[in-house]
């Protein structure tokens, strides 16, 4: 016997999949728009100049007298590799486009890095 | 007449398809949320710095600031760090004798409150107002949704919702 419920279920599922397809397309558009906006935003020369944190911001963000805070500034496409914890605690950095800058965030209140 | 014999099978296929799409949408939603957070955090930061510079009437000393992008590695002060650097400073190798953490600059901005608390869904009405003002209209529904708390269900803007 042919099941009417199954027919209804089939229709329902088809509709849902259709809705989801549409939702996903919308989402794709938003994501790519957002990516573009962010790129324009961060590449704007004026914003670039103002896109910084102060040393004291950093200290406050890792607020623990026990913590050593290291800052790494590297050119785009620099590769960072972290070892498996079971094989020790190791980080390697490899740049192809320019030197990498590494320094410690100061602990005193001089506010100078 | 009526159904093809494989209709039950088709239902199952559709069910799988539906689930797959839901998963993908979830993933893309968190991607979108992260992008929105970054946008808000960055704009907030720039605004704050602009204001501070205007008030002080000068930019901060160059050695007191760190420009984005950067990465933070933090560890206990007791940790012994062994570091080798190539002559041209293109390559670094760090060995730690204890655990460390790696954070990106966006994480720092979030900790500074630049994302208006949206990252954890803890957003005061004031925060929300600021956050909404920093994104284009099309993204506002997402911001409002994020302010309510971490999104666990699939949320589709525009009314129709799916679970």
mmCIF file of C-alpha atoms in Angstrom:
data_model
loop_
_atom_site.group_PDB
_atom_site.id
_atom_site.type_symbol
_atom_site.label_atom_id
_atom_site.label_comp_id
_atom_site.label_asym_id
_atom_site.label_seq_id
_atom_site.Cartn_x
_atom_site.Cartn_y
_atom_site.Cartn_z
ATOM 1 C CA UNK A 1 0.000 0.000 0.000
ATOM 2 C CA UNK A 2 1.249 3.383 -0.877
ATOM 3 C CA UNK A 3 1.849 5.533 2.115
ATOM 4 C CA UNK A 4 0.380 9.008 1.978
ATOM 5 C CA UNK A 5 2.506 10.072 4.903
ATOM 6 C CA UNK A 6 5.605 9.198 2.951
ATOM 7 C CA UNK A 7 4.507 11.383 0.074
ATOM 8 C CA UNK A 8 3.928 14.262 2.443
ATOM 9 C CA UNK A 9 7.278 13.671 4.090
ATOM 10 C CA UNK A 10 8.973 13.642 0.725
ATOM 11 C CA UNK A 11 7.396 16.945 -0.239
ATOM 12 C CA UNK A 12 8.280 18.474 3.088
ATOM 13 C CA UNK A 13 11.890 17.430 2.821
ATOM 14 C CA UNK A 14 12.160 18.748 -0.689
ATOM 15 C CA UNK A 15 10.883 22.094 0.470
ATOM 16 C CA UNK A 16 13.262 22.196 3.396
ATOM 17 C CA UNK A 17 16.285 21.360 1.289
ATOM 18 C CA UNK A 18 15.213 24.074 -1.104
ATOM 19 C CA UNK A 19 14.962 26.622 1.727
ATOM 20 C CA UNK A 20 18.326 25.607 3.060
ATOM 21 C CA UNK A 21 19.909 25.991 -0.341
ATOM 22 C CA UNK A 22 18.626 29.505 -0.487
ATOM 23 C CA UNK A 23 19.776 30.279 3.046
ATOM 24 C CA UNK A 24 23.219 28.973 2.268
ATOM 25 C CA UNK A 25 23.496 31.106 -0.845
ATOM 26 C CA UNK A 26 22.539 34.170 1.155
ATOM 27 C CA UNK A 27 25.110 33.280 3.740
ATOM 28 C CA UNK A 28 27.802 32.825 1.101
ATOM 29 C CA UNK A 29 27.094 36.279 -0.215
ATOM 30 C CA UNK A 30 27.251 37.820 3.248
ATOM 31 C CA UNK A 31 30.509 36.058 4.061
ATOM 32 C CA UNK A 32 32.216 37.260 0.917
ATOM 33 C CA UNK A 33 30.884 40.789 1.419
ATOM 34 C CA UNK A 34 32.134 40.732 4.977
ATOM 35 C CA UNK A 35 35.548 39.491 3.907
ATOM 36 C CA UNK A 36 35.827 42.287 1.419
ATOM 37 C CA UNK A 37 34.702 44.904 3.941
ATOM 38 C CA UNK A 38 37.235 43.711 6.444
ATOM 39 C CA UNK A 39 39.999 43.812 3.877
ATOM 40 C CA UNK A 40 39.128 47.329 2.772
ATOM 41 C CA UNK A 41 38.882 48.372 6.388
ATOM 42 C CA UNK A 42 42.249 47.021 7.460
ATOM 43 C CA UNK A 43 44.037 48.086 4.286
ATOM 44 C CA UNK A 44 42.890 51.673 4.485
ATOM 45 C CA UNK A 45 46.081 53.691 5.146
ATOM 46 C CA UNK A 46 44.434 55.883 7.776
ATOM 47 C CA UNK A 47 43.095 52.844 9.628
ATOM 48 C CA UNK A 48 46.408 51.073 9.283
ATOM 49 C CA UNK A 49 48.068 53.908 11.118
ATOM 50 C CA UNK A 50 45.501 53.746 13.904
ATOM 51 C CA UNK A 51 45.311 49.955 14.051
ATOM 52 C CA UNK A 52 47.519 49.386 17.071
ATOM 53 C CA UNK A 53 47.332 48.285 20.666
ATOM 54 C CA UNK A 54 49.322 49.838 23.465
ATOM 55 C CA UNK A 55 51.741 47.779 25.483
ATOM 56 C CA UNK A 56 49.585 48.352 28.525
ATOM 57 C CA UNK A 57 46.584 46.906 26.637
ATOM 58 C CA UNK A 58 48.578 43.756 26.103
ATOM 59 C CA UNK A 59 49.666 43.522 29.695
ATOM 60 C CA UNK A 60 46.111 43.989 30.852
ATOM 61 C CA UNK A 61 44.799 41.365 28.437
ATOM 62 C CA UNK A 62 47.141 38.759 29.895
ATOM 63 C CA UNK A 63 46.703 39.947 33.383
ATOM 64 C CA UNK A 64 48.819 37.681 35.472
ATOM 65 C CA UNK A 65 52.045 38.584 37.223
ATOM 66 C CA UNK A 66 53.187 35.112 36.329
ATOM 67 C CA UNK A 67 52.966 35.530 32.582
ATOM 68 C CA UNK A 68 55.628 36.269 30.066
ATOM 69 C CA UNK A 69 54.123 37.863 26.975
ATOM 70 C CA UNK A 70 55.926 37.582 23.684
ATOM 71 C CA UNK A 71 54.867 39.531 20.610
ATOM 72 C CA UNK A 72 55.503 38.250 17.118
ATOM 73 C CA UNK A 73 55.143 40.439 14.050
ATOM 74 C CA UNK A 74 55.708 38.622 10.828
ATOM 75 C CA UNK A 75 55.161 39.370 7.123
ATOM 76 C CA UNK A 76 52.155 37.813 5.385
ATOM 77 C CA UNK A 77 52.421 34.138 4.482
ATOM 78 C CA UNK A 78 54.864 33.419 7.255
ATOM 79 C CA UNK A 79 54.437 29.825 8.341
ATOM 80 C CA UNK A 80 54.092 28.893 11.962
ATOM 81 C CA UNK A 81 54.509 25.330 13.071
ATOM 82 C CA UNK A 82 53.725 24.024 16.505
ATOM 83 C CA UNK A 83 54.943 20.602 17.559
ATOM 84 C CA UNK A 84 52.744 17.933 19.064
ATOM 85 C CA UNK A 85 52.751 18.454 22.833
ATOM 86 C CA UNK A 86 53.924 14.870 23.209
ATOM 87 C CA UNK A 87 57.069 15.775 21.290
ATOM 88 C CA UNK A 88 57.945 18.784 23.380
ATOM 89 C CA UNK A 89 56.910 22.399 23.224
ATOM 90 C CA UNK A 90 58.311 23.812 20.057
ATOM 91 C CA UNK A 91 57.344 26.630 17.721
ATOM 92 C CA UNK A 92 58.998 27.369 14.414
ATOM 93 C CA UNK A 93 58.473 30.401 12.237
ATOM 94 C CA UNK A 94 59.444 30.609 8.606
ATOM 95 C CA UNK A 95 59.098 33.743 6.534
ATOM 96 C CA UNK A 96 59.750 34.184 2.832
ATOM 97 C CA UNK A 97 58.898 37.837 2.480
ATOM 98 C CA UNK A 98 60.949 39.613 5.105
ATOM 99 C CA UNK A 99 62.368 39.492 8.612
ATOM 100 C CA UNK A 100 60.244 38.529 11.605
ATOM 101 C CA UNK A 101 60.119 40.730 14.655
ATOM 102 C CA UNK A 102 59.926 39.177 18.106
ATOM 103 C CA UNK A 103 60.008 41.041 21.391
ATOM 104 C CA UNK A 104 58.820 40.796 24.954
ATOM 105 C CA UNK A 105 56.108 42.916 26.411
ATOM 106 C CA UNK A 106 57.632 44.827 29.332
ATOM 107 C CA UNK A 107 56.378 44.251 32.843
ATOM 108 C CA UNK A 108 57.212 47.606 34.294
ATOM 109 C CA UNK A 109 54.873 50.504 33.971
ATOM 110 C CA UNK A 110 57.014 52.397 31.530
ATOM 111 C CA UNK A 111 54.486 51.531 28.839
ATOM 112 C CA UNK A 112 57.333 50.983 26.460
ATOM 113 C CA UNK A 113 57.839 47.801 24.475
ATOM 114 C CA UNK B 1 0.003 5.012 -9.725
ATOM 115 C CA UNK B 2 1.720 7.403 -7.422
ATOM 116 C CA UNK B 3 5.023 6.854 -5.817
ATOM 117 C CA UNK B 4 8.022 5.314 -7.389
ATOM 118 C CA UNK B 5 9.119 2.288 -5.438
ATOM 119 C CA UNK B 6 12.274 3.951 -4.271
ATOM 120 C CA UNK B 7 10.441 6.777 -2.560
ATOM 121 C CA UNK B 8 11.475 5.748 0.921
ATOM 122 C CA UNK B 9 15.037 5.691 -0.301
ATOM 123 C CA UNK B 10 14.608 9.149 -1.769
ATOM 124 C CA UNK B 11 13.326 10.452 1.513
ATOM 125 C CA UNK B 12 16.385 9.090 3.167
ATOM 126 C CA UNK B 13 18.622 10.744 0.615
ATOM 127 C CA UNK B 14 16.876 14.044 1.137
ATOM 128 C CA UNK B 15 17.241 13.635 4.875
ATOM 129 C CA UNK B 16 20.972 13.172 4.465
ATOM 130 C CA UNK B 17 21.160 16.133 2.112
ATOM 131 C CA UNK B 18 19.232 18.275 4.560
ATOM 132 C CA UNK B 19 21.540 17.343 7.407
ATOM 133 C CA UNK B 20 24.588 18.047 5.307
ATOM 134 C CA UNK B 21 23.339 21.469 4.386
ATOM 135 C CA UNK B 22 22.449 22.288 7.976
ATOM 136 C CA UNK B 23 25.980 21.434 9.059
ATOM 137 C CA UNK B 24 27.451 23.576 6.337
ATOM 138 C CA UNK B 25 25.203 26.495 7.214
ATOM 139 C CA UNK B 26 26.210 26.228 10.854
ATOM 140 C CA UNK B 27 29.846 26.364 9.889
ATOM 141 C CA UNK B 28 29.359 29.326 7.604
ATOM 142 C CA UNK B 29 27.393 31.116 10.276
ATOM 143 C CA UNK B 30 30.212 30.899 12.755
ATOM 144 C CA UNK B 31 32.546 32.096 10.036
ATOM 145 C CA UNK B 32 30.276 35.073 9.429
ATOM 146 C CA UNK B 33 30.024 35.776 13.136
ATOM 147 C CA UNK B 34 33.785 35.809 13.469
ATOM 148 C CA UNK B 35 34.081 38.225 10.557
ATOM 149 C CA UNK B 36 31.491 40.495 12.135
ATOM 150 C CA UNK B 37 33.368 40.406 15.434
ATOM 151 C CA UNK B 38 36.601 41.289 13.700
ATOM 152 C CA UNK B 39 34.980 44.162 11.889
ATOM 153 C CA UNK B 40 33.479 45.578 15.066
ATOM 154 C CA UNK B 41 36.643 45.070 17.116
ATOM 155 C CA UNK B 42 38.861 46.702 14.532
ATOM 156 C CA UNK B 43 36.590 49.695 14.054
ATOM 157 C CA UNK B 44 36.322 50.156 17.798
ATOM 158 C CA UNK B 45 40.068 50.037 18.191
ATOM 159 C CA UNK B 46 40.645 52.604 15.463
ATOM 160 C CA UNK B 47 38.015 54.873 16.996
ATOM 161 C CA UNK B 48 39.507 54.584 20.447
ATOM 162 C CA UNK B 49 42.997 55.350 19.210
ATOM 163 C CA UNK B 50 41.811 58.272 17.144
ATOM 164 C CA UNK B 51 40.074 59.756 20.157
ATOM 165 C CA UNK B 52 43.049 59.219 22.426
ATOM 166 C CA UNK B 53 45.380 60.822 19.926
ATOM 167 C CA UNK B 54 43.076 63.790 19.531
ATOM 168 C CA UNK B 55 42.840 64.252 23.271
ATOM 169 C CA UNK B 56 46.575 63.970 23.736
ATOM 170 C CA UNK B 57 47.111 66.091 20.659
ATOM 171 C CA UNK B 58 49.830 63.783 19.442
ATOM 172 C CA UNK B 59 50.364 60.188 18.440
ATOM 173 C CA UNK B 60 51.743 57.846 21.102
ATOM 174 C CA UNK B 61 55.496 57.188 21.133
ATOM 175 C CA UNK B 62 56.259 54.502 18.532
ATOM 176 C CA UNK B 63 57.904 52.234 21.083
ATOM 177 C CA UNK B 64 54.766 52.087 23.210
ATOM 178 C CA UNK B 65 52.467 50.616 20.587
ATOM 179 C CA UNK B 66 52.202 47.470 18.499
ATOM 180 C CA UNK B 67 50.543 47.594 15.114
ATOM 181 C CA UNK B 68 48.270 44.856 13.870
ATOM 182 C CA UNK B 69 48.666 42.165 12.701
ATOM 183 C CA UNK B 70 50.574 40.302 15.394
ATOM 184 C CA UNK B 71 50.554 37.097 17.361
ATOM 185 C CA UNK B 72 51.041 36.631 21.071
ATOM 186 C CA UNK B 73 52.812 33.725 22.692
ATOM 187 C CA UNK B 74 52.509 33.674 26.431
ATOM 188 C CA UNK B 75 53.880 31.316 29.000
ATOM 189 C CA UNK B 76 54.841 31.229 32.644
ATOM 190 C CA UNK B 77 57.824 33.346 33.632
ATOM 191 C CA UNK B 78 59.390 30.197 34.975
ATOM 192 C CA UNK B 79 59.440 28.654 31.523
ATOM 193 C CA UNK B 80 62.866 28.375 30.004
ATOM 194 C CA UNK B 81 62.789 29.434 26.376
ATOM 195 C CA UNK B 82 65.501 28.423 24.011
ATOM 196 C CA UNK B 83 65.492 30.485 20.851
ATOM 197 C CA UNK B 84 67.481 30.158 17.646
ATOM 198 C CA UNK B 85 67.281 32.810 14.968
ATOM 199 C CA UNK B 86 68.633 32.792 11.447
ATOM 200 C CA UNK B 87 70.937 35.666 10.551
ATOM 201 C CA UNK B 88 68.420 37.328 8.284
ATOM 202 C CA UNK B 89 65.660 36.925 10.950
ATOM 203 C CA UNK B 90 63.532 34.992 8.448
ATOM 204 C CA UNK B 91 63.495 31.865 10.606
ATOM 205 C CA UNK B 92 62.949 31.305 14.298
ATOM 206 C CA UNK B 93 62.893 28.215 16.412
ATOM 207 C CA UNK B 94 61.612 28.303 19.963
ATOM 208 C CA UNK B 95 61.866 25.517 22.471
ATOM 209 C CA UNK B 96 59.853 25.846 25.651
ATOM 210 C CA UNK B 97 60.336 23.558 28.618
ATOM 211 C CA UNK B 98 56.716 24.060 29.631
ATOM 212 C CA UNK B 99 53.307 24.828 28.185
ATOM 213 C CA UNK B 100 52.578 27.996 26.294
ATOM 214 C CA UNK B 101 49.585 29.633 24.630
ATOM 215 C CA UNK B 102 49.235 31.263 21.244
ATOM 216 C CA UNK B 103 46.714 34.024 20.632
ATOM 217 C CA UNK B 104 45.987 36.152 17.640
ATOM 218 C CA UNK B 105 45.494 39.898 17.754
ATOM 219 C CA UNK B 106 41.728 39.531 17.463
ATOM 220 C CA UNK B 107 41.767 37.576 20.706
ATOM 221 C CA UNK B 108 43.595 40.481 22.327
ATOM 222 C CA UNK B 109 41.045 42.934 20.947
ATOM 223 C CA UNK B 110 38.249 40.773 22.353
ATOM 224 C CA UNK B 111 39.920 40.721 25.757
ATOM 225 C CA UNK B 112 40.183 44.489 25.572
ATOM 226 C CA UNK B 113 36.413 44.623 25.136
ATOM 227 C CA UNK B 114 36.630 45.873 21.569
ATOM 228 C CA UNK B 115 34.056 43.325 20.371
ATOM 229 C CA UNK B 116 31.453 44.790 22.737
ATOM 230 C CA UNK B 117 31.079 41.462 24.552
ATOM 231 C CA UNK B 118 29.450 39.974 21.478
ATOM 232 C CA UNK B 119 31.985 37.167 21.394
ATOM 233 C CA UNK B 120 30.437 35.661 24.516
ATOM 234 C CA UNK B 121 26.918 36.956 24.013
ATOM 235 C CA UNK B 122 27.281 39.306 26.954
ATOM 236 C CA UNK B 123 26.327 42.630 25.628
ATOM 237 C CA UNK B 124 24.772 45.537 27.477
ATOM 238 C CA UNK B 125 22.156 47.599 25.628
ATOM 239 C CA UNK B 126 24.838 50.283 25.300
ATOM 240 C CA UNK B 127 27.325 47.808 23.854
ATOM 241 C CA UNK B 128 24.747 46.548 21.428
ATOM 242 C CA UNK B 129 24.022 50.048 20.246
ATOM 243 C CA UNK B 130 27.694 50.650 19.557
ATOM 244 C CA UNK B 131 28.083 47.278 17.852
ATOM 245 C CA UNK B 132 25.090 47.880 15.610
ATOM 246 C CA UNK B 133 26.402 51.250 14.604
ATOM 247 C CA UNK B 134 29.642 49.671 13.427
ATOM 248 C CA UNK B 135 28.210 47.216 10.904
ATOM 249 C CA UNK B 136 26.314 47.644 7.634
ATOM 250 C CA UNK B 137 22.542 47.280 7.820
ATOM 251 C CA UNK B 138 22.522 43.804 6.315
ATOM 252 C CA UNK B 139 24.524 42.459 9.229
ATOM 253 C CA UNK B 140 22.482 43.988 12.022
ATOM 254 C CA UNK B 141 20.176 40.982 12.466
ATOM 255 C CA UNK B 142 23.242 38.848 13.090
ATOM 256 C CA UNK B 143 24.629 41.283 15.619
ATOM 257 C CA UNK B 144 21.328 41.317 17.476
ATOM 258 C CA UNK B 145 21.263 37.537 17.484
ATOM 259 C CA UNK B 146 24.860 37.315 18.720
ATOM 260 C CA UNK B 147 24.104 39.716 21.553
ATOM 261 C CA UNK B 148 21.546 37.278 22.907
ATOM 262 C CA UNK B 149 24.138 34.634 23.532
ATOM 263 C CA UNK B 150 26.090 31.983 21.727
ATOM 264 C CA UNK B 151 24.071 30.664 18.836
ATOM 265 C CA UNK B 152 23.559 26.957 19.106
ATOM 266 C CA UNK B 153 20.758 26.511 16.637
ATOM 267 C CA UNK B 154 20.931 27.331 13.030
ATOM 268 C CA UNK B 155 19.729 30.841 12.666
ATOM 269 C CA UNK B 156 18.516 32.103 9.369
ATOM 270 C CA UNK B 157 17.970 35.780 9.030
ATOM 271 C CA UNK B 158 14.713 36.805 7.486
ATOM 272 C CA UNK B 159 12.324 34.841 9.604
ATOM 273 C CA UNK B 160 12.339 31.267 8.401
ATOM 274 C CA UNK B 161 14.147 29.135 10.900
ATOM 275 C CA UNK B 162 15.289 25.577 10.686
ATOM 276 C CA UNK B 163 16.319 23.203 13.368
#
